[in-house]
Amino acid sequence: MAGELMAEGPRPADLAIGIDFGGSGIKGAVVDIKTGKFVGDRIRIPTPQPSVPRDVVALMDRLVHMLIEALPPVGGLTPADVAAVPVGVGVPAATRGGVVLTAANIDRAWIGYPAERELALAMGRIVAVGNDADVAGMAELRFGAGRRQRGTIIVLTIGTGLGTALFADGKLLPNTELGHIELNGGDAELRVAESARDRFNLGWKEWASGFDAYLHALERLFWPDLFILGGGASKRADNYLQYLTVTTPVVVATMKNNAGIVGGALLAYDRRLRETARAAAEPIA
Ligand code: BGC
């Protein structure tokens, strides 16, 4: 029952909504950012085709309404708390200051689109937008395979595109876009993303030899302490891990499909903290 106290429930102030903008589906959930667990169900809606900004923003706004309506009872949650739940969105592109800068696998109309501002206007909430691999990486470092790991870590999201997140002692260097380095004279993503397996009809061994060459290229450039493999291909890692020959330890992401959502929620939570601190520091006119 709404308003009923739950014995061990999340604190209202720890709730944030994470949204993962994928090529085929837009997924979201309310997350307890202290545990990284979903509060209520994850909801997935097919990505509009073409994935133009106006339609995607309207769909994300609808998704947030659905998530709020489906929120199970959380002790002490007031309507004001619900209205203050922030939203974080991982987009499959480089972003700076909330503006989308690239569009490798989404509609080109996203280039230059002020996503953060438009989503905040549509939703009437605090919204933070970041790169999808960066936010997934944040979730893996906080709750998943990168937990308590120091040093240089590269998280890869291998799906429709090839995303990367680079961390040094837990600190993210955003928008690395290492999926687009040159490999054998072409864009690495076109050969190494999971979608390349279908496009070129590659068996696992063949695909893995390209992926291994790509990991070697990253190894030569960054000498990381750890690679974490996430995204769709991480679910099928048993098919190709044995073909990888890099000296850097390679582990599979543990948060699987949920990393993007949980990472989005972490981004949203941090943004709200910063906005609250800034508002508190402002002199009263
Ligand atoms: C984009 C990245 C994104 C990755 C995974 C790439 O094509 O350029 O920004 O992180 O796909 O979605």
mmCIF file of C-alpha atoms and ligand atoms in Angstrom:
data_model
loop_
_atom_site.group_PDB
_atom_site.id
_atom_site.type_symbol
_atom_site.label_atom_id
_atom_site.label_comp_id
_atom_site.label_asym_id
_atom_site.label_seq_id
_atom_site.Cartn_x
_atom_site.Cartn_y
_atom_site.Cartn_z
ATOM 1 C CA MET A 1 0.000 0.000 0.000
ATOM 2 C CA ALA A 2 1.346 3.432 -0.885
ATOM 3 C CA GLY A 3 2.932 5.212 2.058
ATOM 4 C CA GLU A 4 3.171 2.029 4.106
ATOM 5 C CA LEU A 5 6.513 1.659 5.888
ATOM 6 C CA MET A 6 8.820 -1.017 4.516
ATOM 7 C CA ALA A 7 11.142 -2.601 7.064
ATOM 8 C CA GLU A 8 14.405 -2.367 5.086
ATOM 9 C CA GLY A 9 13.366 -0.163 2.187
ATOM 10 C CA PRO A 10 15.485 2.451 0.422
ATOM 11 C CA ARG A 11 15.594 6.033 1.668
ATOM 12 C CA PRO A 12 13.575 8.354 -0.608
ATOM 13 C CA ALA A 13 16.641 10.583 -1.056
ATOM 14 C CA ASP A 14 18.595 7.617 -2.450
ATOM 15 C CA LEU A 15 16.244 7.023 -5.377
ATOM 16 C CA ALA A 16 17.201 8.003 -8.909
ATOM 17 C CA ILE A 17 15.913 6.982 -12.319
ATOM 18 C CA GLY A 18 18.361 5.561 -14.854
ATOM 19 C CA ILE A 19 17.574 5.388 -18.567
ATOM 20 C CA ASP A 20 19.583 3.504 -21.169
ATOM 21 C CA PHE A 21 19.114 4.700 -24.763
ATOM 22 C CA GLY A 22 19.813 1.680 -26.957
ATOM 23 C CA GLY A 23 19.448 1.132 -30.685
ATOM 24 C CA SER A 24 16.449 -1.194 -30.328
ATOM 25 C CA GLY A 25 15.103 -0.450 -26.849
ATOM 26 C CA ILE A 26 14.969 2.363 -24.319
ATOM 27 C CA LYS A 27 15.136 0.862 -20.841
ATOM 28 C CA GLY A 28 14.685 2.446 -17.461
ATOM 29 C CA ALA A 29 14.216 1.714 -13.780
ATOM 30 C CA VAL A 30 14.088 3.442 -10.435
ATOM 31 C CA VAL A 31 17.332 2.597 -8.644
ATOM 32 C CA ASP A 32 18.364 2.659 -5.001
ATOM 33 C CA ILE A 33 21.785 4.165 -5.551
ATOM 34 C CA LYS A 34 23.120 2.883 -2.229
ATOM 35 C CA THR A 35 22.713 -0.733 -3.341
ATOM 36 C CA GLY A 36 22.479 -0.458 -7.133
ATOM 37 C CA LYS A 37 19.241 -2.484 -6.970
ATOM 38 C CA PHE A 38 16.059 -1.687 -8.860
ATOM 39 C CA VAL A 39 13.087 -0.473 -6.857
ATOM 40 C CA GLY A 40 10.203 -1.908 -8.846
ATOM 41 C CA ASP A 41 10.403 -3.265 -12.357
ATOM 42 C CA ARG A 42 12.631 -2.386 -15.255
ATOM 43 C CA ILE A 43 10.560 -1.075 -18.194
ATOM 44 C CA ARG A 44 11.631 -1.352 -21.828
ATOM 45 C CA ILE A 45 10.026 0.454 -24.756
ATOM 46 C CA PRO A 46 11.143 -0.060 -28.375
ATOM 47 C CA THR A 47 13.288 2.795 -29.651
ATOM 48 C CA PRO A 48 11.345 4.925 -32.167
ATOM 49 C CA GLN A 49 12.538 4.536 -35.770
ATOM 50 C CA PRO A 50 13.951 6.842 -36.915
ATOM 51 C CA SER A 51 15.372 7.683 -33.495
ATOM 52 C CA VAL A 52 14.917 11.445 -33.867
ATOM 53 C CA PRO A 53 15.395 13.551 -30.711
ATOM 54 C CA ARG A 54 11.821 14.829 -30.411
ATOM 55 C CA ASP A 55 10.302 11.331 -30.428
ATOM 56 C CA VAL A 56 12.947 9.900 -28.113
ATOM 57 C CA VAL A 57 12.494 12.727 -25.591
ATOM 58 C CA ALA A 58 8.697 12.214 -25.609
ATOM 59 C CA LEU A 59 9.191 8.476 -25.105
ATOM 60 C CA MET A 60 11.635 8.943 -22.222
ATOM 61 C CA ASP A 61 9.180 11.312 -20.562
ATOM 62 C CA ARG A 62 6.474 8.640 -20.904
ATOM 63 C CA LEU A 63 8.858 6.033 -19.511
ATOM 64 C CA VAL A 64 9.513 8.159 -16.420
ATOM 65 C CA HIS A 65 5.758 8.521 -15.808
ATOM 66 C CA MET A 66 5.330 4.752 -16.122
ATOM 67 C CA LEU A 67 8.182 4.090 -13.703
ATOM 68 C CA ILE A 68 6.834 6.532 -11.130
ATOM 69 C CA GLU A 69 3.325 5.071 -11.411
ATOM 70 C CA ALA A 70 4.659 1.553 -10.953
ATOM 71 C CA LEU A 71 6.846 2.485 -7.978
ATOM 72 C CA PRO A 72 6.185 0.064 -5.110
ATOM 73 C CA PRO A 73 5.581 1.534 -1.647
ATOM 74 C CA VAL A 74 8.691 3.120 -0.198
ATOM 75 C CA GLY A 75 8.551 4.143 3.437
ATOM 76 C CA GLY A 76 8.202 7.882 3.988
ATOM 77 C CA LEU A 77 8.043 8.723 0.271
ATOM 78 C CA THR A 78 6.079 11.970 -0.114
ATOM 79 C CA PRO A 79 4.764 13.475 -3.387
ATOM 80 C CA ALA A 80 7.543 16.091 -3.066
ATOM 81 C CA ASP A 81 10.141 13.295 -2.877
ATOM 82 C CA VAL A 82 8.664 11.665 -5.968
ATOM 83 C CA ALA A 83 8.802 14.951 -7.878
ATOM 84 C CA ALA A 84 12.440 15.388 -6.871
ATOM 85 C CA VAL A 85 13.668 11.994 -8.115
ATOM 86 C CA PRO A 86 16.357 12.922 -10.680
ATOM 87 C CA VAL A 87 16.865 11.246 -14.051
ATOM 88 C CA GLY A 88 20.147 10.185 -15.663
ATOM 89 C CA VAL A 89 20.371 9.104 -19.286
ATOM 90 C CA GLY A 90 23.156 7.219 -21.032
ATOM 91 C CA VAL A 91 23.210 8.061 -24.741
ATOM 92 C CA PRO A 92 25.228 6.145 -27.367
ATOM 93 C CA ALA A 93 27.300 9.186 -28.271
ATOM 94 C CA ALA A 94 29.914 11.599 -26.976
ATOM 95 C CA THR A 95 28.314 14.363 -24.916
ATOM 96 C CA ARG A 96 29.623 17.594 -23.457
ATOM 97 C CA GLY A 97 27.695 19.887 -21.148
ATOM 98 C CA GLY A 98 24.543 17.867 -21.803
ATOM 99 C CA VAL A 99 24.819 18.358 -25.581
ATOM 100 C CA VAL A 100 25.110 15.311 -27.875
ATOM 101 C CA LEU A 101 28.137 15.596 -30.160
ATOM 102 C CA THR A 102 28.202 12.457 -32.313
ATOM 103 C CA ALA A 103 25.766 9.943 -33.826
ATOM 104 C CA ALA A 104 27.432 6.712 -34.961
ATOM 105 C CA ASN A 105 24.353 4.526 -34.378
ATOM 106 C CA ILE A 106 21.524 7.003 -33.818
ATOM 107 C CA ASP A 107 19.757 9.497 -36.043
ATOM 108 C CA ARG A 108 22.085 12.270 -37.204
ATOM 109 C CA ALA A 109 19.647 14.876 -35.903
ATOM 110 C CA TRP A 110 21.182 14.220 -32.454
ATOM 111 C CA ILE A 111 24.409 15.984 -33.381
ATOM 112 C CA GLY A 112 24.382 19.301 -31.534
ATOM 113 C CA TYR A 113 21.115 18.519 -29.729
ATOM 114 C CA PRO A 114 20.918 19.965 -26.183
ATOM 115 C CA ALA A 115 19.565 16.707 -24.775
ATOM 116 C CA GLU A 116 19.931 17.528 -21.111
ATOM 117 C CA ARG A 117 18.078 20.836 -21.390
ATOM 118 C CA GLU A 118 15.271 19.419 -23.555
ATOM 119 C CA LEU A 119 14.752 16.372 -21.314
ATOM 120 C CA ALA A 120 14.734 18.546 -18.192
ATOM 121 C CA LEU A 121 12.135 20.837 -19.786
ATOM 122 C CA ALA A 122 9.969 17.894 -20.854
ATOM 123 C CA MET A 123 10.194 16.116 -17.498
ATOM 124 C CA GLY A 124 10.351 19.042 -15.079
ATOM 125 C CA ARG A 125 13.110 17.207 -13.191
ATOM 126 C CA ILE A 126 16.842 17.349 -12.718
ATOM 127 C CA VAL A 127 18.271 15.480 -15.701
ATOM 128 C CA ALA A 128 21.880 14.507 -16.391
ATOM 129 C CA VAL A 129 23.035 13.090 -19.719
ATOM 130 C CA GLY A 130 26.276 11.188 -20.325
ATOM 131 C CA ASN A 131 27.846 8.671 -22.674
ATOM 132 C CA ASP A 132 26.316 5.191 -22.353
ATOM 133 C CA ALA A 133 29.638 3.359 -21.929
ATOM 134 C CA ASP A 134 30.805 5.904 -19.355
ATOM 135 C CA VAL A 135 27.689 5.425 -17.230
ATOM 136 C CA ALA A 136 27.790 1.627 -17.604
ATOM 137 C CA GLY A 137 31.438 1.773 -16.534
ATOM 138 C CA MET A 138 30.539 3.846 -13.490
ATOM 139 C CA ALA A 139 28.050 1.161 -12.457
ATOM 140 C CA GLU A 140 30.581 -1.649 -12.974
ATOM 141 C CA LEU A 141 33.162 0.179 -10.867
ATOM 142 C CA ARG A 142 30.692 0.927 -8.070
ATOM 143 C CA PHE A 143 28.760 -2.350 -7.929
ATOM 144 C CA GLY A 144 30.162 -4.821 -10.454
ATOM 145 C CA ALA A 145 33.372 -6.335 -11.800
ATOM 146 C CA GLY A 146 35.432 -3.196 -11.088
ATOM 147 C CA ARG A 147 34.451 -2.912 -7.455
ATOM 148 C CA ARG A 148 37.371 -1.976 -5.222
ATOM 149 C CA GLN A 149 39.782 -2.154 -8.198
ATOM 150 C CA ARG A 150 42.395 0.581 -8.553
ATOM 151 C CA GLY A 151 44.704 1.464 -11.414
ATOM 152 C CA THR A 152 43.786 1.982 -15.061
ATOM 153 C CA ILE A 153 40.615 0.189 -16.069
ATOM 154 C CA ILE A 154 39.006 0.128 -19.499
ATOM 155 C CA VAL A 155 35.373 -0.938 -19.617
ATOM 156 C CA LEU A 156 34.160 -1.963 -23.066
ATOM 157 C CA THR A 157 30.511 -2.179 -24.067
ATOM 158 C CA ILE A 158 30.245 -4.478 -27.029
ATOM 159 C CA GLY A 159 26.870 -4.262 -28.711
ATOM 160 C CA THR A 160 25.456 -2.428 -31.729
ATOM 161 C CA GLY A 161 28.328 -0.004 -31.231
ATOM 162 C CA LEU A 162 31.624 -0.349 -29.399
ATOM 163 C CA GLY A 163 31.751 1.879 -26.323
ATOM 164 C CA THR A 164 34.629 2.519 -23.952
ATOM 165 C CA ALA A 165 35.037 4.026 -20.487
ATOM 166 C CA LEU A 166 38.494 4.776 -19.106
ATOM 167 C CA PHE A 167 39.120 5.024 -15.357
ATOM 168 C CA ALA A 168 42.278 5.899 -13.439
ATOM 169 C CA ASP A 169 41.997 4.944 -9.766
ATOM 170 C CA GLY A 170 38.221 5.158 -10.008
ATOM 171 C CA LYS A 171 38.151 8.546 -11.759
ATOM 172 C CA LEU A 172 36.484 8.593 -15.167
ATOM 173 C CA LEU A 173 37.994 10.335 -18.169
ATOM 174 C CA PRO A 174 34.721 10.864 -20.077
ATOM 175 C CA ASN A 175 33.981 10.454 -23.789
ATOM 176 C CA THR A 176 37.029 8.403 -24.736
ATOM 177 C CA GLU A 177 35.313 6.963 -27.873
ATOM 178 C CA LEU A 178 38.070 4.369 -28.255
ATOM 179 C CA GLY A 179 35.688 2.175 -30.211
ATOM 180 C CA HIS A 180 36.490 4.367 -33.182
ATOM 181 C CA ILE A 181 40.272 4.015 -33.221
ATOM 182 C CA GLU A 182 41.710 2.848 -36.516
ATOM 183 C CA LEU A 183 42.153 -0.900 -36.808
ATOM 184 C CA ASN A 184 43.478 -2.458 -40.034
ATOM 185 C CA GLY A 185 42.800 0.785 -41.877
ATOM 186 C CA GLY A 186 39.163 1.139 -40.769
ATOM 187 C CA ASP A 187 36.961 2.181 -37.840
ATOM 188 C CA ALA A 188 37.465 -0.537 -35.176
ATOM 189 C CA GLU A 189 33.764 -0.536 -34.277
ATOM 190 C CA LEU A 190 32.811 -1.774 -37.737
ATOM 191 C CA ARG A 191 34.911 -4.904 -37.259
ATOM 192 C CA VAL A 192 34.696 -5.464 -33.530
ATOM 193 C CA ALA A 193 31.208 -4.456 -32.299
ATOM 194 C CA GLU A 194 28.823 -7.345 -31.770
ATOM 195 C CA SER A 195 26.842 -6.161 -34.785
ATOM 196 C CA ALA A 196 29.912 -6.889 -36.941
ATOM 197 C CA ARG A 197 29.481 -10.613 -36.301
ATOM 198 C CA ASP A 198 26.133 -10.574 -38.052
ATOM 199 C CA ARG A 199 27.134 -8.076 -40.713
ATOM 200 C CA PHE A 200 30.119 -10.142 -41.826
ATOM 201 C CA ASN A 201 28.615 -13.465 -40.792
ATOM 202 C CA LEU A 202 31.614 -14.304 -38.583
ATOM 203 C CA GLY A 203 32.031 -17.338 -36.379
ATOM 204 C CA TRP A 204 33.151 -16.708 -32.795
ATOM 205 C CA LYS A 205 36.763 -17.587 -33.475
ATOM 206 C CA GLU A 206 36.974 -15.244 -36.460
ATOM 207 C CA TRP A 207 35.277 -12.434 -34.592
ATOM 208 C CA ALA A 208 37.492 -13.008 -31.562
ATOM 209 C CA SER A 209 40.672 -12.644 -33.630
ATOM 210 C CA GLY A 210 39.577 -9.117 -34.617
ATOM 211 C CA PHE A 211 38.526 -8.345 -31.068
ATOM 212 C CA ASP A 212 41.844 -9.628 -29.741
ATOM 213 C CA ALA A 213 43.732 -7.407 -32.220
ATOM 214 C CA TYR A 214 41.660 -4.498 -30.942
ATOM 215 C CA LEU A 215 42.452 -5.278 -27.295
ATOM 216 C CA HIS A 216 46.153 -5.470 -28.206
ATOM 217 C CA ALA A 217 45.898 -2.004 -29.776
ATOM 218 C CA LEU A 218 44.365 -0.623 -26.561
ATOM 219 C CA GLU A 219 46.949 -2.449 -24.488
ATOM 220 C CA ARG A 220 49.797 -0.869 -26.444
ATOM 221 C CA LEU A 221 48.301 2.594 -25.956
ATOM 222 C CA PHE A 222 47.190 2.468 -22.296
ATOM 223 C CA TRP A 223 48.764 -0.566 -20.586
ATOM 224 C CA PRO A 224 45.675 -0.889 -18.416
ATOM 225 C CA ASP A 225 45.486 -3.016 -15.276
ATOM 226 C CA LEU A 226 42.145 -4.495 -16.253
ATOM 227 C CA PHE A 227 39.702 -4.821 -19.157
ATOM 228 C CA ILE A 228 36.053 -5.280 -18.230
ATOM 229 C CA LEU A 229 33.876 -6.614 -21.046
ATOM 230 C CA GLY A 230 30.275 -5.446 -20.958
ATOM 231 C CA GLY A 231 27.359 -5.003 -23.367
ATOM 232 C CA GLY A 232 25.505 -7.706 -25.275
ATOM 233 C CA ALA A 233 28.642 -9.708 -26.151
ATOM 234 C CA SER A 234 29.511 -10.082 -22.462
ATOM 235 C CA LYS A 235 26.597 -12.498 -22.089
ATOM 236 C CA ARG A 236 28.242 -14.791 -24.624
ATOM 237 C CA ALA A 237 31.836 -14.392 -23.386
ATOM 238 C CA ASP A 238 32.229 -18.171 -23.000
ATOM 239 C CA ASN A 239 32.340 -18.342 -26.784
ATOM 240 C CA TYR A 240 35.449 -16.183 -27.216
ATOM 241 C CA LEU A 241 37.357 -15.573 -23.960
ATOM 242 C CA GLN A 242 39.661 -18.505 -24.736
ATOM 243 C CA TYR A 243 40.855 -16.801 -27.939
ATOM 244 C CA LEU A 244 42.080 -13.607 -26.242
ATOM 245 C CA THR A 245 45.858 -13.294 -25.928
ATOM 246 C CA VAL A 246 46.433 -9.906 -24.254
ATOM 247 C CA THR A 247 48.527 -9.879 -21.078
ATOM 248 C CA THR A 248 46.101 -7.488 -19.349
ATOM 249 C CA PRO A 249 43.593 -9.378 -17.166
ATOM 250 C CA VAL A 250 40.166 -9.564 -18.831
ATOM 251 C CA VAL A 251 36.994 -10.015 -16.804
ATOM 252 C CA VAL A 252 33.358 -10.071 -17.801
ATOM 253 C CA ALA A 253 31.046 -7.336 -16.517
ATOM 254 C CA THR A 254 28.729 -8.630 -13.832
ATOM 255 C CA MET A 255 25.891 -6.131 -14.180
ATOM 256 C CA LYS A 256 25.081 -7.219 -17.740
ATOM 257 C CA ASN A 257 22.058 -5.379 -19.136
ATOM 258 C CA ASN A 258 21.524 -3.342 -16.013
ATOM 259 C CA ALA A 259 24.798 -1.408 -15.972
ATOM 260 C CA GLY A 260 23.493 1.358 -18.245
ATOM 261 C CA ILE A 261 20.409 1.919 -16.112
ATOM 262 C CA VAL A 262 22.229 1.821 -12.773
ATOM 263 C CA GLY A 263 24.985 4.072 -14.149
ATOM 264 C CA GLY A 264 22.395 6.552 -15.396
ATOM 265 C CA ALA A 265 20.926 6.652 -11.903
ATOM 266 C CA LEU A 266 24.394 7.275 -10.395
ATOM 267 C CA LEU A 267 24.896 10.167 -12.795
ATOM 268 C CA ALA A 268 21.497 11.606 -11.857
ATOM 269 C CA TYR A 269 22.189 11.285 -8.141
ATOM 270 C CA ASP A 270 25.570 13.048 -8.417
ATOM 271 C CA ARG A 271 23.980 15.846 -10.427
ATOM 272 C CA ARG A 272 21.284 16.385 -7.847
ATOM 273 C CA LEU A 273 23.891 16.499 -5.077
ATOM 274 C CA ARG A 274 25.861 19.119 -6.975
ATOM 275 C CA GLU A 275 22.766 21.212 -7.765
ATOM 276 C CA THR A 276 21.635 21.068 -4.150
ATOM 277 C CA ALA A 277 25.094 22.131 -2.942
ATOM 278 C CA ARG A 278 25.203 24.978 -5.471
ATOM 279 C CA ALA A 279 21.738 26.193 -4.482
ATOM 280 C CA ALA A 280 22.731 26.114 -0.799
ATOM 281 C CA ALA A 281 25.854 28.182 -1.535
ATOM 282 C CA GLU A 282 23.970 30.870 -3.455
ATOM 283 C CA PRO A 283 23.469 34.118 -1.508
ATOM 284 C CA ILE A 284 19.822 34.962 -0.800
ATOM 285 C CA ALA A 285 18.946 38.063 -2.864
HETATM 286 C C1 BGC B 1 29.454 5.593 -29.973
HETATM 287 C C2 BGC B 1 29.794 5.680 -28.501
HETATM 288 C C3 BGC B 1 28.980 4.674 -27.720
HETATM 289 C C4 BGC B 1 29.107 3.294 -28.299
HETATM 290 C C5 BGC B 1 28.229 2.288 -27.595
HETATM 291 C C6 BGC B 1 29.605 4.164 -30.437
HETATM 292 O O1 BGC B 1 29.270 4.081 -31.778
HETATM 293 O O2 BGC B 1 30.303 6.439 -30.734
HETATM 294 O O3 BGC B 1 29.544 6.979 -28.038
HETATM 295 O O4 BGC B 1 29.398 4.682 -26.386
HETATM 296 O O5 BGC B 1 28.767 3.308 -29.664
HETATM 297 O O6 BGC B 1 26.890 2.609 -27.705
#
